[in-house]
Amino acid sequence: MSIVKASIACAVSAALVGTAGIAGAQGNQSGNKTIATVVKITGETWFNRMEDGVKAFGASTPGVTTAQYGPPKADAALQTKIIDDLIAKKVDAITVVPMDPSTLEGVLKRAMDRGIKVVTHEADNAKNTHVDIEAFDNKAFGARFNERLAKCMGGAGKWTSFVGSLGSLTHVQWADGGAENAKKYPKMVLVDAKNESFNDANKAYEKAKEILRKHPDIKGFQGGAAIDVLGIGRAIEEAGLQGKICVIGLGLPKDSGKYLESGAIQGIGFWDPQEAGVVMNKVAKMLLDGQQITDGMDLGVPGYHKVKVKKGPGKGIIVVGEAWIDVDKSNYKNYPF
């Protein structure tokens, strides 16, 4: 037990590295508003790209200091520790991509109670947020994946879905949207739905191998977390099944390119995390400036030029864009990230 506690302590310590920099930025640039972005995990390509947007917004926007933080592994408890620390540092705004939105409700309420502006992303069930930003309608995005999968599969055969975790709301919504879409194809059979990868390509790889053993006749995989297609593609390559099994899911072009080239992945979809990083921080700045976000507003970021605004489950609002991008082997090189 003591070893487990020590491991957790180390993980928490690693998660909090750098949060002191927020306080330092406040002190060094008096008058600047501090916006802290908290992501699901540090070091993943997706969130490295998001950090580019966070930094770019800070560099181009007078009067704000921006920074991004995240735990060393995808863990809602570690995210909570980071946010608690940022509350103690008295940041002005927190933008967060929750691993599990329900788990962060308490800490985000504490932030709001202390006057901190809260912006969430991929969390349209969050009650304790001023604004939740969605890149698109999530069930429609999942259905879009599945329609591509169905076309690849010829509308028939066994298929399965992956999620980062069952607590990752958007991933579950994509899986549900895919399952609903597949009902149009009576010969498509969903098996072992919503396999959890915990945003770990190795876990996705092991789970994909397990499914290939259990269902040797499987014809399709729909990925959820950005690394799922990488683990699935690796398992398919090792089994020599390129071109025989269809794989469609969330991913980034540079990471997925080699599998698109080999035929282990047929297609990916995504929204640009850099643009999401910019839009989250821009909305946080608008809140700090007392501005309202209204239906049809142009937020000045690709995919968010005419946003839809609706009431959220709490006191906040949900802002929905149309930021999806579909790529395959023919065009993935057009996106340099």
Short mmCIF file of C-alpha atoms in Angstrom, two decimals:
data_model
loop_
_atom_site.label_atom_id
_atom_site.label_comp_id
_atom_site.label_asym_id
_atom_site.label_seq_id
_atom_site.Cartn_x
_atom_site.Cartn_y
_atom_site.Cartn_z
CA MET A 1 0.00 0.00 0.00
CA SER A 2 2.85 2.39 0.84
CA ILE A 3 4.31 1.85 -2.65
CA VAL A 4 0.96 2.72 -4.23
CA LYS A 5 0.69 5.88 -2.12
CA ALA A 6 4.22 6.85 -3.05
CA SER A 7 3.43 6.37 -6.76
CA ILE A 8 0.33 8.53 -6.50
CA ALA A 9 2.29 11.21 -4.67
CA CYS A 10 4.91 11.22 -7.40
CA ALA A 11 2.26 11.46 -10.10
CA VAL A 12 0.55 14.37 -8.36
CA SER A 13 3.89 16.12 -7.91
CA ALA A 14 4.63 15.71 -11.61
CA ALA A 15 1.17 16.97 -12.49
CA LEU A 16 1.73 20.17 -10.54
CA VAL A 17 5.15 21.00 -11.95
CA GLY A 18 5.03 24.45 -13.43
CA THR A 19 1.90 25.77 -11.78
CA ALA A 20 4.09 28.10 -9.76
CA GLY A 21 4.84 29.77 -13.08
CA ILE A 22 1.33 31.21 -13.13
CA ALA A 23 1.96 33.01 -9.85
CA GLY A 24 5.30 34.20 -11.18
CA ALA A 25 3.67 35.52 -14.33
CA GLN A 26 1.15 37.42 -12.25
CA GLY A 27 3.85 39.00 -10.19
CA ASN A 28 6.09 39.85 -13.13
CA GLN A 29 3.36 41.36 -15.28
CA SER A 30 1.06 43.16 -12.89
CA GLY A 31 -2.19 44.06 -14.55
CA ASN A 32 -2.18 41.04 -16.86
CA LYS A 33 -5.05 38.60 -16.53
CA THR A 34 -3.93 34.99 -16.14
CA ILE A 35 -5.67 32.25 -18.10
CA ALA A 36 -4.67 28.67 -17.26
CA THR A 37 -5.59 25.79 -19.57
CA VAL A 38 -5.79 22.30 -18.05
CA VAL A 39 -5.77 19.32 -20.44
CA LYS A 40 -6.35 15.59 -20.03
CA ILE A 41 -2.72 14.57 -20.31
CA THR A 42 0.65 16.22 -20.93
CA GLY A 43 2.87 15.02 -23.76
CA GLU A 44 0.20 13.61 -26.10
CA THR A 45 0.45 15.05 -29.61
CA TRP A 46 -3.14 16.28 -29.50
CA PHE A 47 -2.52 18.41 -26.44
CA ASN A 48 0.91 19.52 -27.60
CA ARG A 49 -0.88 20.97 -30.62
CA MET A 50 -3.47 22.57 -28.30
CA GLU A 51 -0.66 24.19 -26.32
CA ASP A 52 0.54 25.85 -29.54
CA GLY A 53 -2.83 27.60 -29.67
CA VAL A 54 -2.75 28.54 -25.98
CA LYS A 55 0.70 30.08 -26.38
CA ALA A 56 -0.21 31.81 -29.65
CA PHE A 57 -3.24 33.48 -28.07
CA GLY A 58 -1.18 34.71 -25.15
CA ALA A 59 1.57 36.02 -27.41
CA SER A 60 -0.85 37.91 -29.66
CA THR A 61 -3.25 39.27 -27.03
CA PRO A 62 -2.24 42.23 -24.88
CA GLY A 63 -3.17 42.09 -21.21
CA VAL A 64 -3.19 38.31 -20.74
CA THR A 65 -0.73 35.65 -19.66
CA THR A 66 -1.57 32.12 -20.79
CA ALA A 67 -0.15 28.70 -19.93
CA GLN A 68 -1.14 25.05 -20.24
CA TYR A 69 -0.94 22.29 -17.62
CA GLY A 70 -1.89 18.62 -17.47
CA PRO A 71 -1.22 15.42 -15.55
CA PRO A 72 1.41 12.89 -16.64
CA LYS A 73 -1.35 10.33 -17.21
CA ALA A 74 -5.03 10.67 -18.07
CA ASP A 75 -6.56 10.83 -14.59
CA ALA A 76 -9.44 13.04 -13.41
CA ALA A 77 -8.13 13.05 -9.83
CA LEU A 78 -4.81 14.50 -10.99
CA GLN A 79 -6.66 17.14 -13.02
CA THR A 80 -8.52 18.09 -9.84
CA LYS A 81 -5.21 18.57 -8.00
CA ILE A 82 -3.95 20.87 -10.73
CA ILE A 83 -7.12 22.98 -10.71
CA ASP A 84 -7.05 23.21 -6.91
CA ASP A 85 -3.51 24.54 -7.13
CA LEU A 86 -4.49 27.08 -9.79
CA ILE A 87 -7.37 28.27 -7.59
CA ALA A 88 -4.86 28.80 -4.78
CA LYS A 89 -2.67 30.79 -7.18
CA LYS A 90 -5.69 33.05 -7.83
CA VAL A 91 -5.66 32.80 -11.61
CA ASP A 92 -8.33 34.86 -13.36
CA ALA A 93 -9.68 32.16 -15.66
CA ILE A 94 -9.39 28.41 -16.11
CA THR A 95 -10.11 26.60 -19.35
CA VAL A 96 -10.23 22.83 -19.05
CA VAL A 97 -10.64 19.71 -21.17
CA PRO A 98 -11.96 17.29 -18.53
CA MET A 99 -11.06 13.61 -18.46
CA ASP A 100 -14.39 13.06 -16.70
CA PRO A 101 -16.59 16.16 -16.44
CA SER A 102 -18.66 14.84 -13.54
CA THR A 103 -15.54 14.32 -11.42
CA LEU A 104 -14.50 17.97 -11.80
CA GLU A 105 -17.85 19.51 -10.83
CA GLY A 106 -16.77 20.20 -7.23
CA VAL A 107 -13.44 21.82 -8.01
CA LEU A 108 -14.89 23.91 -10.84
CA LYS A 109 -17.64 25.13 -8.51
CA ARG A 110 -14.93 26.21 -6.05
CA ALA A 111 -13.25 28.12 -8.85
CA MET A 112 -16.47 29.86 -9.87
CA ASP A 113 -17.34 30.66 -6.26
CA ARG A 114 -14.01 32.48 -5.99
CA GLY A 115 -14.75 34.61 -9.04
CA ILE A 116 -12.63 32.63 -11.51
CA LYS A 117 -14.07 32.40 -15.02
CA VAL A 118 -14.43 28.78 -16.13
CA VAL A 119 -14.52 27.57 -19.75
CA THR A 120 -14.80 23.86 -20.53
CA HIS A 121 -14.29 21.93 -23.76
CA GLU A 122 -15.71 18.49 -24.59
CA ALA A 123 -18.01 18.68 -21.57
CA ASP A 124 -21.54 19.63 -22.58
CA ASN A 125 -22.90 17.98 -19.41
CA ALA A 126 -20.83 20.22 -17.12
CA LYS A 127 -22.95 22.27 -14.71
CA ASN A 128 -20.18 24.32 -13.13
CA THR A 129 -18.91 26.21 -16.12
CA HIS A 130 -19.63 29.62 -17.59
CA VAL A 131 -19.15 28.41 -21.16
CA ASP A 132 -18.68 24.95 -22.63
CA ILE A 133 -17.23 24.91 -26.13
CA GLU A 134 -17.98 22.04 -28.49
CA ALA A 135 -16.24 21.83 -31.86
CA PHE A 136 -19.46 20.36 -33.32
CA ASP A 137 -22.54 18.36 -32.43
CA ASN A 138 -20.95 15.27 -30.89
CA LYS A 139 -23.48 12.64 -31.90
CA ALA A 140 -23.35 13.95 -35.45
CA PHE A 141 -19.56 13.64 -35.38
CA GLY A 142 -19.81 10.01 -34.24
CA ALA A 143 -22.38 9.31 -36.94
CA ARG A 144 -20.01 10.88 -39.47
CA PHE A 145 -17.25 8.46 -38.43
CA ASN A 146 -19.62 5.54 -38.64
CA GLU A 147 -20.97 6.48 -42.06
CA ARG A 148 -17.42 6.40 -43.38
CA LEU A 149 -16.87 3.08 -41.61
CA ALA A 150 -20.07 1.63 -43.08
CA LYS A 151 -19.04 2.67 -46.58
CA CYS A 152 -15.65 1.01 -46.12
CA MET A 153 -17.27 -2.16 -44.74
CA GLY A 154 -19.82 -2.36 -47.51
CA GLY A 155 -22.54 -1.95 -44.88
CA ALA A 156 -22.02 -5.42 -43.42
CA GLY A 157 -19.99 -7.25 -40.78
CA LYS A 158 -18.96 -6.99 -37.14
CA TRP A 159 -17.59 -3.72 -35.83
CA THR A 160 -16.61 -2.25 -32.49
CA SER A 161 -15.98 1.14 -30.88
CA PHE A 162 -13.27 2.59 -28.64
CA VAL A 163 -13.35 5.44 -26.08
CA GLY A 164 -10.68 7.06 -23.93
CA SER A 165 -12.79 6.14 -20.94
CA LEU A 166 -16.45 5.64 -20.11
CA GLY A 167 -16.23 8.93 -18.24
CA SER A 168 -15.01 10.81 -21.34
CA LEU A 169 -18.35 12.26 -22.34
CA THR A 170 -17.58 13.24 -25.90
CA HIS A 171 -16.03 9.86 -26.71
CA VAL A 172 -19.14 8.11 -25.41
CA GLN A 173 -21.32 10.49 -27.44
CA TRP A 174 -19.33 9.67 -30.58
CA ALA A 175 -19.67 5.94 -29.92
CA ASP A 176 -23.42 6.35 -29.34
CA GLY A 177 -23.76 8.45 -32.48
CA GLY A 178 -21.96 5.74 -34.41
CA ALA A 179 -24.17 2.99 -33.00
CA GLU A 180 -27.29 4.97 -33.89
CA ASN A 181 -26.03 5.51 -37.43
CA ALA A 182 -25.20 1.80 -37.86
CA LYS A 183 -28.88 0.96 -37.33
CA LYS A 184 -29.37 2.05 -40.94
CA TYR A 185 -27.34 -1.00 -41.93
CA PRO A 186 -29.04 -4.22 -40.68
CA LYS A 187 -26.03 -6.32 -41.63
CA MET A 188 -23.65 -4.34 -39.43
CA VAL A 189 -23.28 -5.96 -35.99
CA LEU A 190 -21.81 -4.03 -33.04
CA VAL A 191 -19.72 -6.18 -30.69
CA ASP A 192 -17.95 -5.31 -27.41
CA ALA A 193 -18.80 -1.61 -27.66
CA LYS A 194 -16.89 1.23 -25.98
CA ASN A 195 -13.54 -0.38 -25.26
CA GLU A 196 -11.54 1.87 -22.92
CA SER A 197 -7.98 2.85 -23.95
CA PHE A 198 -7.41 5.49 -21.25
CA ASN A 199 -5.75 7.70 -23.89
CA ASP A 200 -2.88 5.22 -24.16
CA ALA A 201 -1.88 3.85 -27.57
CA ASN A 202 -0.38 0.72 -26.00
CA LYS A 203 -3.63 -0.03 -24.18
CA ALA A 204 -5.55 0.50 -27.44
CA TYR A 205 -3.12 -1.88 -29.15
CA GLU A 206 -3.58 -4.59 -26.51
CA LYS A 207 -7.36 -4.20 -26.57
CA ALA A 208 -7.40 -4.38 -30.39
CA LYS A 209 -5.35 -7.59 -30.29
CA GLU A 210 -7.79 -9.03 -27.77
CA ILE A 211 -10.74 -8.18 -30.03
CA LEU A 212 -9.01 -9.67 -33.08
CA ARG A 213 -8.56 -12.92 -31.14
CA LYS A 214 -12.13 -12.92 -29.86
CA HIS A 215 -13.69 -11.86 -33.18
CA PRO A 216 -11.40 -13.03 -36.00
CA ASP A 217 -14.13 -12.09 -38.48
CA ILE A 218 -14.40 -8.47 -37.32
CA LYS A 219 -14.57 -5.95 -40.16
CA GLY A 220 -14.46 -2.53 -38.53
CA PHE A 221 -13.13 -0.39 -35.66
CA GLN A 222 -14.36 3.10 -34.74
CA GLY A 223 -11.79 4.96 -32.62
CA GLY A 224 -12.55 7.57 -29.94
CA ALA A 225 -9.41 8.91 -28.23
CA ALA A 226 -6.87 10.51 -30.57
CA ILE A 227 -4.45 7.61 -30.08
CA ASP A 228 -6.94 4.75 -30.51
CA VAL A 229 -6.42 4.44 -34.26
CA LEU A 230 -2.65 4.23 -33.67
CA GLY A 231 -2.95 1.24 -31.35
CA ILE A 232 -5.58 -0.42 -33.55
CA GLY A 233 -3.55 0.22 -36.71
CA ARG A 234 -0.45 -1.31 -35.12
CA ALA A 235 -2.38 -4.44 -34.14
CA ILE A 236 -3.81 -4.77 -37.64
CA GLU A 237 -0.38 -4.37 -39.26
CA GLU A 238 1.11 -7.02 -36.99
CA ALA A 239 -1.71 -9.38 -37.95
CA GLY A 240 -1.16 -8.65 -41.66
CA LEU A 241 -4.76 -7.50 -42.04
CA GLN A 242 -4.16 -4.16 -43.76
CA GLY A 243 -6.97 -3.47 -46.20
CA LYS A 244 -9.07 -6.30 -44.81
CA ILE A 245 -10.37 -4.45 -41.75
CA CYS A 246 -11.68 -0.89 -41.77
CA VAL A 247 -10.47 1.62 -39.16
CA ILE A 248 -11.95 5.10 -38.86
CA GLY A 249 -11.62 7.38 -35.86
CA LEU A 250 -10.26 10.48 -34.23
CA GLY A 251 -6.60 11.10 -35.00
CA LEU A 252 -4.02 13.59 -36.16
CA PRO A 253 -2.45 13.45 -39.63
CA LYS A 254 1.24 13.22 -38.67
CA ASP A 255 0.65 10.49 -36.09
CA SER A 256 -1.69 8.51 -38.34
CA GLY A 257 0.14 8.97 -41.65
CA LYS A 258 2.14 5.76 -41.68
CA TYR A 259 -0.97 3.69 -40.97
CA LEU A 260 -2.96 5.53 -43.63
CA GLU A 261 -0.15 4.79 -46.07
CA SER A 262 -0.02 1.09 -45.14
CA GLY A 263 -3.79 0.64 -45.28
CA ALA A 264 -4.06 -0.26 -41.58
CA ILE A 265 -6.21 2.89 -41.13
CA GLN A 266 -8.65 4.03 -43.80
CA GLY A 267 -9.50 7.48 -42.48
CA ILE A 268 -9.42 9.90 -39.57
CA GLY A 269 -11.43 12.89 -38.48
CA PHE A 270 -10.47 15.67 -36.13
CA TRP A 271 -10.79 19.31 -35.24
CA ASP A 272 -7.62 21.32 -34.95
CA PRO A 273 -6.60 21.33 -31.26
CA GLN A 274 -4.58 24.49 -31.88
CA GLU A 275 -7.72 26.33 -32.92
CA ALA A 276 -9.59 24.87 -29.94
CA GLY A 277 -6.83 26.18 -27.66
CA VAL A 278 -7.20 29.63 -29.19
CA VAL A 279 -10.99 29.70 -29.01
CA MET A 280 -11.11 28.50 -25.37
CA ASN A 281 -8.71 31.25 -24.32
CA LYS A 282 -10.47 33.85 -26.47
CA VAL A 283 -13.82 33.06 -24.84
CA ALA A 284 -12.17 33.22 -21.40
CA LYS A 285 -10.79 36.68 -22.27
CA MET A 286 -14.24 37.78 -23.46
CA LEU A 287 -15.72 36.68 -20.12
CA LEU A 288 -13.03 38.58 -18.23
CA ASP A 289 -13.84 41.66 -20.31
CA GLY A 290 -17.57 41.33 -19.54
CA GLN A 291 -18.53 40.46 -23.12
CA GLN A 292 -21.42 38.16 -24.03
CA ILE A 293 -21.25 35.22 -26.42
CA THR A 294 -24.36 35.20 -28.59
CA ASP A 295 -25.98 32.88 -31.11
CA GLY A 296 -24.54 33.31 -34.60
CA MET A 297 -21.45 35.14 -33.33
CA ASP A 298 -18.18 34.98 -35.26
CA LEU A 299 -15.42 34.09 -32.80
CA GLY A 300 -12.77 34.74 -35.44
CA VAL A 301 -11.38 31.20 -35.42
CA PRO A 302 -11.79 28.65 -38.26
CA GLY A 303 -14.73 26.36 -37.50
CA TYR A 304 -16.22 28.91 -35.11
CA HIS A 305 -17.30 31.66 -37.51
CA LYS A 306 -21.03 31.24 -36.89
CA VAL A 307 -21.48 29.46 -33.57
CA LYS A 308 -24.70 28.11 -32.13
CA VAL A 309 -25.38 29.03 -28.52
CA LYS A 310 -27.74 27.18 -26.22
CA LYS A 311 -28.36 26.95 -22.50
CA GLY A 312 -26.21 24.43 -20.63
CA PRO A 313 -27.32 22.12 -17.82
CA GLY A 314 -26.15 24.65 -15.21
CA LYS A 315 -26.07 28.43 -15.30
CA GLY A 316 -23.70 28.55 -18.24
CA ILE A 317 -24.07 28.21 -21.99
CA ILE A 318 -22.89 25.73 -24.63
CA VAL A 319 -21.19 27.11 -27.74
CA VAL A 320 -21.18 24.77 -30.75
CA GLY A 321 -19.03 25.19 -33.86
CA GLU A 322 -18.64 23.26 -37.11
CA ALA A 323 -14.95 22.53 -36.92
CA TRP A 324 -14.67 18.92 -38.12
CA ILE A 325 -12.13 17.88 -40.76
CA ASP A 326 -12.15 14.52 -42.59
CA VAL A 327 -8.97 13.11 -44.13
CA ASP A 328 -7.67 9.89 -45.66
CA LYS A 329 -4.55 8.74 -47.48
CA SER A 330 -5.23 11.14 -50.34
CA ASN A 331 -5.15 14.39 -48.38
CA TYR A 332 -3.66 13.91 -44.89
CA LYS A 333 -0.41 15.58 -45.94
CA ASN A 334 -2.32 18.83 -46.38
CA TYR A 335 -2.41 19.17 -42.58
CA PRO A 336 1.07 19.70 -41.06
CA PHE A 337 0.35 18.50 -37.53
#
